[in-house]
mmCIF file of C-alpha atoms in Angstrom:
data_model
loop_
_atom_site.group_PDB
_atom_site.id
_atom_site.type_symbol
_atom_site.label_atom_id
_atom_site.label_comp_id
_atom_site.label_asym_id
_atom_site.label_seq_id
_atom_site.Cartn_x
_atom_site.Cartn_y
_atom_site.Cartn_z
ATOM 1 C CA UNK N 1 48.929 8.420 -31.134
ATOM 2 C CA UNK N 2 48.265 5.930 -28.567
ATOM 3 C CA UNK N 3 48.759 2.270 -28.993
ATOM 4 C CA UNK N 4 46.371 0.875 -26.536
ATOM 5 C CA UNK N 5 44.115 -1.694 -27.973
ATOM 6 C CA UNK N 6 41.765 -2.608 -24.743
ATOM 7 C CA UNK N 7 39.231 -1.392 -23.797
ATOM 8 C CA UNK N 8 37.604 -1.908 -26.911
ATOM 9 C CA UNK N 9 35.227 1.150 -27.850
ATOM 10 C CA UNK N 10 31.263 0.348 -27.710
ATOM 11 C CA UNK N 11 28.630 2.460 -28.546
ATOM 12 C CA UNK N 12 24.810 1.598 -26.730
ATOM 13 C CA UNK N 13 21.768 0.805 -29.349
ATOM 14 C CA UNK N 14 19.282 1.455 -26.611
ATOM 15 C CA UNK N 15 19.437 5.552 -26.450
ATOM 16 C CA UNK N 16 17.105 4.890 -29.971
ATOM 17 C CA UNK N 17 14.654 3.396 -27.804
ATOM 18 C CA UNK N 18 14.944 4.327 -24.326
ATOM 19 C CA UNK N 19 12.654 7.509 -23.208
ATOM 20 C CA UNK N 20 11.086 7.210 -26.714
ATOM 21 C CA UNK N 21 7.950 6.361 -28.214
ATOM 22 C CA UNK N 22 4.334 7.096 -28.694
ATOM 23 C CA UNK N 23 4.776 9.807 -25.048
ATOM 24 C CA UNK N 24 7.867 11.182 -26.534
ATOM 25 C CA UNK N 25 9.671 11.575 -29.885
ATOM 26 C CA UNK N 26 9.568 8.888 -32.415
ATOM 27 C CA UNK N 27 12.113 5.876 -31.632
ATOM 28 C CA UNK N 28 15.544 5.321 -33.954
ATOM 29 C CA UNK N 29 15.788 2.065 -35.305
ATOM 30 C CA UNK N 30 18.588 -0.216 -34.665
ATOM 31 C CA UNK N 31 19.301 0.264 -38.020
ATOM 32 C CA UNK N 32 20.182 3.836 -37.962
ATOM 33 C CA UNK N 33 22.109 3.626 -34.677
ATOM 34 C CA UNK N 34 24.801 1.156 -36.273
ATOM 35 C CA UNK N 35 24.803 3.379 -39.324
ATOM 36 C CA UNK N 36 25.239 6.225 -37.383
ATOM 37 C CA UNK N 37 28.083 4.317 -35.182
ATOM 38 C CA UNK N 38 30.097 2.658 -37.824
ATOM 39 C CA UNK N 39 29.985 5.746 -40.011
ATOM 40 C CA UNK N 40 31.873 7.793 -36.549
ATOM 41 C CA UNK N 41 35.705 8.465 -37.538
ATOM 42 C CA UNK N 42 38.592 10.531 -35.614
ATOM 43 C CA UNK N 43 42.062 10.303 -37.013
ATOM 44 C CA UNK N 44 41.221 6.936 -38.066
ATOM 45 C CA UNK N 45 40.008 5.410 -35.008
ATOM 46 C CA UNK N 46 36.532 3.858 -35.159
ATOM 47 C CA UNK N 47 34.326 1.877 -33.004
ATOM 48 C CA UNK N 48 34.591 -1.357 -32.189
ATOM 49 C CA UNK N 49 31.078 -2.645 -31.429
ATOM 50 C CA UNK N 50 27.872 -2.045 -29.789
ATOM 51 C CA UNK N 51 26.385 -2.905 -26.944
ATOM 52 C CA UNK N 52 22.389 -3.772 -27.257
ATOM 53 C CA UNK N 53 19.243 -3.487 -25.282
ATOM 54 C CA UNK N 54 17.084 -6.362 -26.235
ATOM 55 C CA UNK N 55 14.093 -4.790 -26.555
ATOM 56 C CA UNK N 56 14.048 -2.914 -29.627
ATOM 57 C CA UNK N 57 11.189 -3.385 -31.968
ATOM 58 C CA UNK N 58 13.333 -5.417 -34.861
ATOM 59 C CA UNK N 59 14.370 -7.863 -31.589
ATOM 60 C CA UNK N 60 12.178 -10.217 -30.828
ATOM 61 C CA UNK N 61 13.493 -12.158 -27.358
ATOM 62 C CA UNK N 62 10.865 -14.842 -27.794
ATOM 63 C CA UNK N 63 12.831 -15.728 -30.939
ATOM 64 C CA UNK N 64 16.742 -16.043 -29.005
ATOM 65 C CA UNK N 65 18.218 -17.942 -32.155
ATOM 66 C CA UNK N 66 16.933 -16.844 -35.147
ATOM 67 C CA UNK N 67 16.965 -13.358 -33.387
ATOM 68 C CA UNK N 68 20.605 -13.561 -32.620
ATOM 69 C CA UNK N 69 21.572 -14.329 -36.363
ATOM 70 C CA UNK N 70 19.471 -11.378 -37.851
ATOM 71 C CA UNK N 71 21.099 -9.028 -35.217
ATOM 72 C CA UNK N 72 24.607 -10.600 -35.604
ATOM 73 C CA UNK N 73 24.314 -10.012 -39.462
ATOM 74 C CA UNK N 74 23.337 -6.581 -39.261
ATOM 75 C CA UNK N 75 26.324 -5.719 -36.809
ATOM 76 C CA UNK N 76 28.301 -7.474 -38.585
ATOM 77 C CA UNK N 77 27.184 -5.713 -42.049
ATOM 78 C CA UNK N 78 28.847 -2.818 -40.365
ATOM 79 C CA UNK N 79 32.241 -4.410 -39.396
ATOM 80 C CA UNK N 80 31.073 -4.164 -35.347
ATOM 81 C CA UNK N 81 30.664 -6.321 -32.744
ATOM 82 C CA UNK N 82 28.698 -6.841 -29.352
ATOM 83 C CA UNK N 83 29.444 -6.638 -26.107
ATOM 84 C CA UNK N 84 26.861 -6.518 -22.913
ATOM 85 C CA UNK N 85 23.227 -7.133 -23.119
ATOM 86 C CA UNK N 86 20.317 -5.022 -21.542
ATOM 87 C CA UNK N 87 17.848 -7.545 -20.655
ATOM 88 C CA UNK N 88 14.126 -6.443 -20.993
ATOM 89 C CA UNK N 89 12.861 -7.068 -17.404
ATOM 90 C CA UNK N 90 10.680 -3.763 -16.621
ATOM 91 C CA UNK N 91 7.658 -5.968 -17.145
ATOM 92 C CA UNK N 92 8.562 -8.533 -14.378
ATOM 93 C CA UNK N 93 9.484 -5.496 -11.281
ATOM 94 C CA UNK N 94 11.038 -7.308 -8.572
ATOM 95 C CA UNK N 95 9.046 -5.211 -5.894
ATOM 96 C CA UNK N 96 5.574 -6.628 -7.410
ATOM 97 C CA UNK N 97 3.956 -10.060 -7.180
ATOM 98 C CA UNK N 98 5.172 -13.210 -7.464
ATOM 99 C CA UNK N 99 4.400 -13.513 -10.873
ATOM 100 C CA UNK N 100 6.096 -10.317 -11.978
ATOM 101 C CA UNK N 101 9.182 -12.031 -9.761
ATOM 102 C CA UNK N 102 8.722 -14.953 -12.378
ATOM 103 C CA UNK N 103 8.662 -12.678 -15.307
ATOM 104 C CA UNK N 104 12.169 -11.397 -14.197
ATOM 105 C CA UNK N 105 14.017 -14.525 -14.035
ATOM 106 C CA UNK N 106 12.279 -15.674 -17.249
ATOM 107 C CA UNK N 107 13.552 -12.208 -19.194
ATOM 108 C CA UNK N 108 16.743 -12.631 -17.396
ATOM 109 C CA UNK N 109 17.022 -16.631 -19.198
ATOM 110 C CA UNK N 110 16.085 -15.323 -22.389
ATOM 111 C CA UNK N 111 18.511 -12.899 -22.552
ATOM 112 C CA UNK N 112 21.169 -14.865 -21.575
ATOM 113 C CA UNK N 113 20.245 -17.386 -24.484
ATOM 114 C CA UNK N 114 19.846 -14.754 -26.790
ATOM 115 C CA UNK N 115 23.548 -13.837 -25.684
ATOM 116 C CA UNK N 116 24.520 -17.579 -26.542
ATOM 117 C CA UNK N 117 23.723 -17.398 -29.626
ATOM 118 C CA UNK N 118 25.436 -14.788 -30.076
ATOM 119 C CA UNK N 119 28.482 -16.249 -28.851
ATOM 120 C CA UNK N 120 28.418 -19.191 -30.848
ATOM 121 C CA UNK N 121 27.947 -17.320 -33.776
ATOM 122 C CA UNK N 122 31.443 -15.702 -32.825
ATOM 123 C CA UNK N 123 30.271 -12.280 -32.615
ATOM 124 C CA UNK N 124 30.065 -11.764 -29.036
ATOM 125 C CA UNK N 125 32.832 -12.545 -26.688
ATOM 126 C CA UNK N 126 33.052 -10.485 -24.101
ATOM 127 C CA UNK N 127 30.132 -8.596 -21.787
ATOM 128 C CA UNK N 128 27.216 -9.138 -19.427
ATOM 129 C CA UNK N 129 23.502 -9.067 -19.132
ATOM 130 C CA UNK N 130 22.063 -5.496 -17.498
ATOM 131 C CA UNK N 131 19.615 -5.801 -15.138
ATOM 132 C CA UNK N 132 17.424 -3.573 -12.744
ATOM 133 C CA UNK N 133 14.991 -3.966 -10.110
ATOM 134 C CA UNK N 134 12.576 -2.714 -12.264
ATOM 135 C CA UNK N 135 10.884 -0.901 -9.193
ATOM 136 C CA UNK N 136 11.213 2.338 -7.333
ATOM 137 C CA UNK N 137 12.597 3.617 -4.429
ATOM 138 C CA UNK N 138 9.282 4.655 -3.299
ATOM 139 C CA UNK N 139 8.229 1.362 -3.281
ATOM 140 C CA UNK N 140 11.547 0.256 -1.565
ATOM 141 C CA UNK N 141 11.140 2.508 1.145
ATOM 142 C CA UNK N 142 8.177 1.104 2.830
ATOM 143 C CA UNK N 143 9.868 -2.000 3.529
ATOM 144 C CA UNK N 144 13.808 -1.148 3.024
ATOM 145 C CA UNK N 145 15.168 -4.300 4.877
ATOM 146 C CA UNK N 146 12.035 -6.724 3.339
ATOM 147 C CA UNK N 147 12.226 -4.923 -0.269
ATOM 148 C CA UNK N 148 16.596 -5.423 -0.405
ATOM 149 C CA UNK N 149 15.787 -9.038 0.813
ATOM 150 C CA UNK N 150 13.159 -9.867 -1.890
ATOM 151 C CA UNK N 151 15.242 -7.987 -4.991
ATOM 152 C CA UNK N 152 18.584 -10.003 -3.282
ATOM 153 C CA UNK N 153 16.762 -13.803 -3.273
ATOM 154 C CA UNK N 154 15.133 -12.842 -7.249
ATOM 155 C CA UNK N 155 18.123 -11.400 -8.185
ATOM 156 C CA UNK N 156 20.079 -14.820 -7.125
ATOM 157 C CA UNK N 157 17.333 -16.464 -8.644
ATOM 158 C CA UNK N 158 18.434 -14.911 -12.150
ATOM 159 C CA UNK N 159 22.233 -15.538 -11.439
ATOM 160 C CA UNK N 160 21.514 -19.182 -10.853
ATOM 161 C CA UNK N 161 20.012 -18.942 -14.664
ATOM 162 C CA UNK N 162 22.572 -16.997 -15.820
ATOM 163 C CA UNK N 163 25.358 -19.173 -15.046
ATOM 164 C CA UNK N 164 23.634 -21.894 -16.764
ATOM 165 C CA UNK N 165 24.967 -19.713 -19.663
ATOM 166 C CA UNK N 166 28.324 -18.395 -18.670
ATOM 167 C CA UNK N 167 27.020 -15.023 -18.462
ATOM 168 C CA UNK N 168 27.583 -12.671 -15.659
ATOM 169 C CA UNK N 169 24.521 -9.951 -14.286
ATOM 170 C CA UNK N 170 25.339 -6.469 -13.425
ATOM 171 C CA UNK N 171 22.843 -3.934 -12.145
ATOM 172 C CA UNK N 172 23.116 -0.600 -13.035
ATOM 173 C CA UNK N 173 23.168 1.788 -10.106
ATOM 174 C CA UNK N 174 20.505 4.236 -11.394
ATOM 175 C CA UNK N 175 18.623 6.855 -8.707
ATOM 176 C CA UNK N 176 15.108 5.874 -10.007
ATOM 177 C CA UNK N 177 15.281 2.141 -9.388
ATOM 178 C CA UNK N 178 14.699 1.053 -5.943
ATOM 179 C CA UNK N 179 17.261 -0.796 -3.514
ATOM 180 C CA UNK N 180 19.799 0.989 -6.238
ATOM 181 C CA UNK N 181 19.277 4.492 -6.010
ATOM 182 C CA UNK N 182 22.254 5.218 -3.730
ATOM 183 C CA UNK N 183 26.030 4.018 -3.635
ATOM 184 C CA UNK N 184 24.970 2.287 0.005
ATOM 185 C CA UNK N 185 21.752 0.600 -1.186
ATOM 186 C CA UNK N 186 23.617 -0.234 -4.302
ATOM 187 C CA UNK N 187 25.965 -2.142 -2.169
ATOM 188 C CA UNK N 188 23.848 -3.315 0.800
ATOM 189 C CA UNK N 189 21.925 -5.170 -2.312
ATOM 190 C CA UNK N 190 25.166 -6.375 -4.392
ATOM 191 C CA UNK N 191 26.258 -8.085 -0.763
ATOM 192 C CA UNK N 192 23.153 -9.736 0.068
ATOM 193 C CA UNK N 193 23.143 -11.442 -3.596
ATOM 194 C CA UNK N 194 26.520 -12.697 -3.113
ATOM 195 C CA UNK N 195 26.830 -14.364 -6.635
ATOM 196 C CA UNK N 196 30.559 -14.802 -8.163
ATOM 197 C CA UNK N 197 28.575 -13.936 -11.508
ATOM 198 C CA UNK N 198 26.740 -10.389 -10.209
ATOM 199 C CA UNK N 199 28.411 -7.177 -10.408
ATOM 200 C CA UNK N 200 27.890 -3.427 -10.721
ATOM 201 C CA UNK N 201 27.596 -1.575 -14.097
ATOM 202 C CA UNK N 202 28.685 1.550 -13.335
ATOM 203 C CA UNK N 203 27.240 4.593 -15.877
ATOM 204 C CA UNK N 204 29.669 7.822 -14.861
ATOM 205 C CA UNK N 205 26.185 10.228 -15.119
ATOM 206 C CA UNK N 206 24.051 8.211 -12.794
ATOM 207 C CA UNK N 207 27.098 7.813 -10.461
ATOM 208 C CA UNK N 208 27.636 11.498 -10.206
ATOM 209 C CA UNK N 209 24.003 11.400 -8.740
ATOM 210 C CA UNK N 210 24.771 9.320 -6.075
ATOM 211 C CA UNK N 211 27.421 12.091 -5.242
ATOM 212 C CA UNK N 212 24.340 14.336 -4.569
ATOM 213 C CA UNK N 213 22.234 11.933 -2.811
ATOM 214 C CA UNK N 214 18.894 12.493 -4.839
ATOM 215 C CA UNK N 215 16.234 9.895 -4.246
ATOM 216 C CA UNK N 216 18.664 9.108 -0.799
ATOM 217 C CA UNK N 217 19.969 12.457 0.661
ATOM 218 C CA UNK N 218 21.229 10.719 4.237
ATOM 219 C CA UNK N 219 23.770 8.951 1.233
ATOM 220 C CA UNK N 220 24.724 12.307 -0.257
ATOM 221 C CA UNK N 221 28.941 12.337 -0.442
ATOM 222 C CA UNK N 222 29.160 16.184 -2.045
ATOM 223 C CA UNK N 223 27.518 19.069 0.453
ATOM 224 C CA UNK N 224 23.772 20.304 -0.298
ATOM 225 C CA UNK N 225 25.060 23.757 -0.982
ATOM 226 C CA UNK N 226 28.306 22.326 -3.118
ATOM 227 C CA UNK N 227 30.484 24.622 -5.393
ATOM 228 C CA UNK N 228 31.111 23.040 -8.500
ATOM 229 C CA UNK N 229 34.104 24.755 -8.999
ATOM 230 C CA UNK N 230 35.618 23.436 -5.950
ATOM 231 C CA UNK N 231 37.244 20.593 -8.438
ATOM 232 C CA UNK N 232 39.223 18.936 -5.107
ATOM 233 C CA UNK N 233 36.249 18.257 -3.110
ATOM 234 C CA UNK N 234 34.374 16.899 -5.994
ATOM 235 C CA UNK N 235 37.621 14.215 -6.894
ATOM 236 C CA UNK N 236 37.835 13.544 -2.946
ATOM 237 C CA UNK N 237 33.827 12.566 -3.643
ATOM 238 C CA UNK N 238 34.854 10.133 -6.662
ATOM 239 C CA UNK N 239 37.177 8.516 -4.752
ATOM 240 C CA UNK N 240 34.934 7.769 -1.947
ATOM 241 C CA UNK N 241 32.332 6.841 -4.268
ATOM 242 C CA UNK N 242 34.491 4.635 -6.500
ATOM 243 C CA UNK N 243 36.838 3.309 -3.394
ATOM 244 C CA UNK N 244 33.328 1.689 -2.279
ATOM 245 C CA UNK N 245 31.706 0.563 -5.701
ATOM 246 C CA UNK N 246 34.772 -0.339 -8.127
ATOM 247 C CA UNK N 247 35.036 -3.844 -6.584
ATOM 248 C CA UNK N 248 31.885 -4.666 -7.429
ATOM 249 C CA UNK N 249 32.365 -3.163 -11.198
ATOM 250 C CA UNK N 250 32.583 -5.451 -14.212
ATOM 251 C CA UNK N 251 30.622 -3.184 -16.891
ATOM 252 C CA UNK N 252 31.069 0.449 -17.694
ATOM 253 C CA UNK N 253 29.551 3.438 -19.014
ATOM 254 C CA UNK N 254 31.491 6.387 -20.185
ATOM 255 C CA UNK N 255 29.194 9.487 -19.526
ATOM 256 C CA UNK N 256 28.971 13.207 -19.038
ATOM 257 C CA UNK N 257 26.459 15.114 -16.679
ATOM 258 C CA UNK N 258 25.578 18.421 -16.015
ATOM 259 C CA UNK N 259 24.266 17.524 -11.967
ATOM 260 C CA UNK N 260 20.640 17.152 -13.234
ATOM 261 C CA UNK N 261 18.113 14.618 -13.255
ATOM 262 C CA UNK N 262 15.902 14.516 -16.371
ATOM 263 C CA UNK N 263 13.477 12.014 -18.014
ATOM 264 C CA UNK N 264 11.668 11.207 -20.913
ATOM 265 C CA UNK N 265 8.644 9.731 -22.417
ATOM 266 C CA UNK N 266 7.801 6.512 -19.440
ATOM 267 C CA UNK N 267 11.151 6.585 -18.156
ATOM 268 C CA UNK N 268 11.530 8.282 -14.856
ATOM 269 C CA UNK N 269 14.296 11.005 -13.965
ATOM 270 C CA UNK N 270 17.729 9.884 -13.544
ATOM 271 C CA UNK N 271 20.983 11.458 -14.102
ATOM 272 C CA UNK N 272 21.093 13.310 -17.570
ATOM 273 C CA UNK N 273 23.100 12.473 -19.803
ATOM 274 C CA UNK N 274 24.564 15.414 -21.717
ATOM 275 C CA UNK N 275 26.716 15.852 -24.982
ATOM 276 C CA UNK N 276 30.672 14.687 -24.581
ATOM 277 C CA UNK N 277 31.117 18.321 -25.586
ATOM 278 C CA UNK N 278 28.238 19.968 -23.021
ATOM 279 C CA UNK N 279 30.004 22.998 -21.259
ATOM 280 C CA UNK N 280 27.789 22.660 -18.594
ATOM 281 C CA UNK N 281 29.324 18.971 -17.452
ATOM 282 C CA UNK N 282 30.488 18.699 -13.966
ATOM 283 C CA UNK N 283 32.908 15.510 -15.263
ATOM 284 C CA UNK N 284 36.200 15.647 -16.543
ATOM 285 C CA UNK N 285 35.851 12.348 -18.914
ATOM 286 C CA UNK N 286 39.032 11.069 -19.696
ATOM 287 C CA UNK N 287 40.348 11.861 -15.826
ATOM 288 C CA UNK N 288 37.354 10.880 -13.901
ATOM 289 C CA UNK N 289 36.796 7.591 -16.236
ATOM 290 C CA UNK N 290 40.011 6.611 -14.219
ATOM 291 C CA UNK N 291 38.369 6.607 -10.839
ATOM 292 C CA UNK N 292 36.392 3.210 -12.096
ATOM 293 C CA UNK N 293 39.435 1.845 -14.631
ATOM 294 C CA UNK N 294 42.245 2.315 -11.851
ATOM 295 C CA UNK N 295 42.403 1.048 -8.142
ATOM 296 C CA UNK N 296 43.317 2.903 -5.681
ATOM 297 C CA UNK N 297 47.341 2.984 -6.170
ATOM 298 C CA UNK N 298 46.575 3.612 -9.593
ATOM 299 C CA UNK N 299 46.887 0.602 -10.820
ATOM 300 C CA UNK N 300 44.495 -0.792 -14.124
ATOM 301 C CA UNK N 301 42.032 -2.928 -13.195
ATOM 302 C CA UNK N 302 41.706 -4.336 -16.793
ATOM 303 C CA UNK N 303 38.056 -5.730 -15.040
ATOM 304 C CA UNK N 304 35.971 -5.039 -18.608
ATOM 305 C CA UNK N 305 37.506 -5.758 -21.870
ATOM 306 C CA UNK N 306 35.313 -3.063 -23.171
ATOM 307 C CA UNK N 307 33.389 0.789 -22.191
ATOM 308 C CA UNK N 308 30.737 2.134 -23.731
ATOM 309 C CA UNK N 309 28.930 5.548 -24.185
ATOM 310 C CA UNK N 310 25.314 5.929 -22.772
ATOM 311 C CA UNK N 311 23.141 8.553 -24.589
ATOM 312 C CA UNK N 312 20.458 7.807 -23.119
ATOM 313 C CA UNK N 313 17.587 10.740 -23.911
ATOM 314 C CA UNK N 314 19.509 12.452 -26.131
ATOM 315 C CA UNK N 315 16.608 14.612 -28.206
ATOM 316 C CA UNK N 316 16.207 13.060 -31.646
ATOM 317 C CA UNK N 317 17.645 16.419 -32.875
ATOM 318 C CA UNK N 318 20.907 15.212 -31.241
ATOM 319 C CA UNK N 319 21.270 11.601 -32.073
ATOM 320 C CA UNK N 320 20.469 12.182 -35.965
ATOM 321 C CA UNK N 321 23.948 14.352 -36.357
ATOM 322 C CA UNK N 322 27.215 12.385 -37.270
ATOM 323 C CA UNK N 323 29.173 15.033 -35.238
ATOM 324 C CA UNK N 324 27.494 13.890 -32.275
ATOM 325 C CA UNK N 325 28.849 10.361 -32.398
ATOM 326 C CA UNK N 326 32.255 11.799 -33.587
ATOM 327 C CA UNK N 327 32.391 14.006 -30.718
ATOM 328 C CA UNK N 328 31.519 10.858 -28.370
ATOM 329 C CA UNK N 329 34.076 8.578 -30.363
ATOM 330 C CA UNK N 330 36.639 11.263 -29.620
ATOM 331 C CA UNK N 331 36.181 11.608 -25.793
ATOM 332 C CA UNK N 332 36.507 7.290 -25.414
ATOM 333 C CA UNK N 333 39.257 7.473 -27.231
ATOM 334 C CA UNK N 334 40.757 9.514 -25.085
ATOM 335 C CA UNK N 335 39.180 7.556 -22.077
ATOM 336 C CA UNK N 336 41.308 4.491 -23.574
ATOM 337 C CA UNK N 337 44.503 6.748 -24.465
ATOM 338 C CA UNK N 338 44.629 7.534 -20.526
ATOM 339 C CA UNK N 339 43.848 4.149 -18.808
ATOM 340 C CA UNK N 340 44.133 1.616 -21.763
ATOM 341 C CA UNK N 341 46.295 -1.332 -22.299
ATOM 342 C CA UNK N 342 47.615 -3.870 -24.980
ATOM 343 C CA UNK N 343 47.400 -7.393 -25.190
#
């Protein structure tokens, strides 16, 4: 059994919410996902915390303090903690007027004080605030060198807030959201920020999409016509990939995918997220996990004191069986027994 204590093992509350509602299936509460998580067991091992996207219905953002004590309680009710934030921004997309540019940057600020709060009441001490540009590549693309200019000044904008906190911003690289729906743009945008305090959250299933180059098929790393059983070509891909984003990384989601996009409800397709267990996955979790935890001699990065599973539009079916969050306890676990550490 292995003795490796980092990274600490997070499961997301946001898969309850995300790609549900009134166009889809009914949402989870927050409730049930951190009943669900602290009640997931292998050979002992349990989770160590959560990681939370401010926007359920039982969080109120416009209420950062009294907010952040309800939540901490109820995490703490279930011997968890919290890592990284998902700020609520999707009203405010940085591709729309100035006033949606406003609404951003004053998301961004109250997520970061709801994050406070949490840290001084001791439950929160490591993780960032998630962000997005809120906007699609569509709308990118009429204006690619304009668009990456305007999401780079808002997006320093909302790092200049954030470090009025401590707290450090990393966009998710997700194909549906515009000057970050390909490993390049991903980067061309993380460089022309240029912020000590923004990073990259890299999610393993929306990665492998860059690999194919959907949204962005001049980006594509794997062939059109690639043979997933070609297993060398696809790690010579992850390297490339990871080689090129794993500087930039500070958060990270352990994922599977099957080398489909899907979407639910209002969100728009990105890279599904399957089971841990899904036959169909094109990943090998515990050895591909390593691309982003290890540089390239091999070495740990140790850049993230914590990972955590994304489940995002999982069917309700799916997310109500305690196997499913054993089964997704079991493959971090033996994310951590491959590239963890001790301190």
């Amino acid at each position: 059994m292995s003795t490796n204590s980092f990274p600490k093992l997070h499961n997301a509350t946001w898969p309850g919410v995300v790609g549900k509602g009134p166009d889809s299936e009914p949402l989870i509460p927050i409730d049930t996902m951190l009943e669900l998580t602290a009640a997931a067991e292998v050979d002992g091992v349990k989770f160590d915390g959560v990681d939370v996207g401010l926007f359920d219905p039982s969080i109120d953002i416009n209420d950062p303090k009294e907010g952040a004590k309800k939540l901490a309680d109820k995490v703490a009710a279930h011997g968890l903690v919290i890592g990284s934030l998902v700020a609520p921004i999707w009203g405010g997309p940085v591709l729309g007027s100035k006033e949606d540019r406003a609404v951003f940057v004053d998301m961004v600020r109250k997520a970061c004080q709801y994050g406070q709060y949490l840290k001084e009441i001791g439950i929160r001490t490591y993780g960032v605030i998630r962000i997005d540009s809120a906007s699609s590549p569509e709308t990118w693309a009429k204006d690619p060198a304009g668009n990456t200019k305007l999401i780079a000044e808002t997006f320093r904008e909302a790092c200049d807030v954030a470090a009025e906190y401590g707290e450090k911003l990393a966009a998710e690289g997700e194909i549906c959201w515009g000057g970050m729906h390909s490993w390049k743009t991903m980067i061309d945008t993380l460089a022309a920020v240029d912020r000590p305090n923004m990073g990259f959250q890299a999610d393993m299933s929306h990665t492998l999409l860059y690999m194919l180059g959907y949204n962005s098929p001049e980006d594509r790393i794997l062939p059109a016509d690639f043979d997933w059983s070609d297993r060398a070509a696809l790690e010579e891909g992850l390297k490339k990939m990871t080689a090129a984003l794993r500087p930039w990384t500070i958060d990270f989601h352990v994922a599977q995918n099957d080398g489909t996009v899907h979407g639910t409800g209002s969100h728009d397709k990105t890279g599904r997220h399957c089971l841990a267990t899904d036959p169909n996955g094109k990943l090998d979790i515990a050895k591909d996990a390593g691309y982003w935890l290890r540089d390239e001699n091999g070495n740990l990065t140790k850049a993230f004191k914590h990972i955590c599973w994304d489940g995002c539009m999982f069917p309700n079916e799916v997310m109500y069986k305690q196997q499913t969050w054993n089964d997704i306890l079991a493959a971090l676990i033996k994310v951590r027994d491959q590239h963890g550490w001790s301190e």
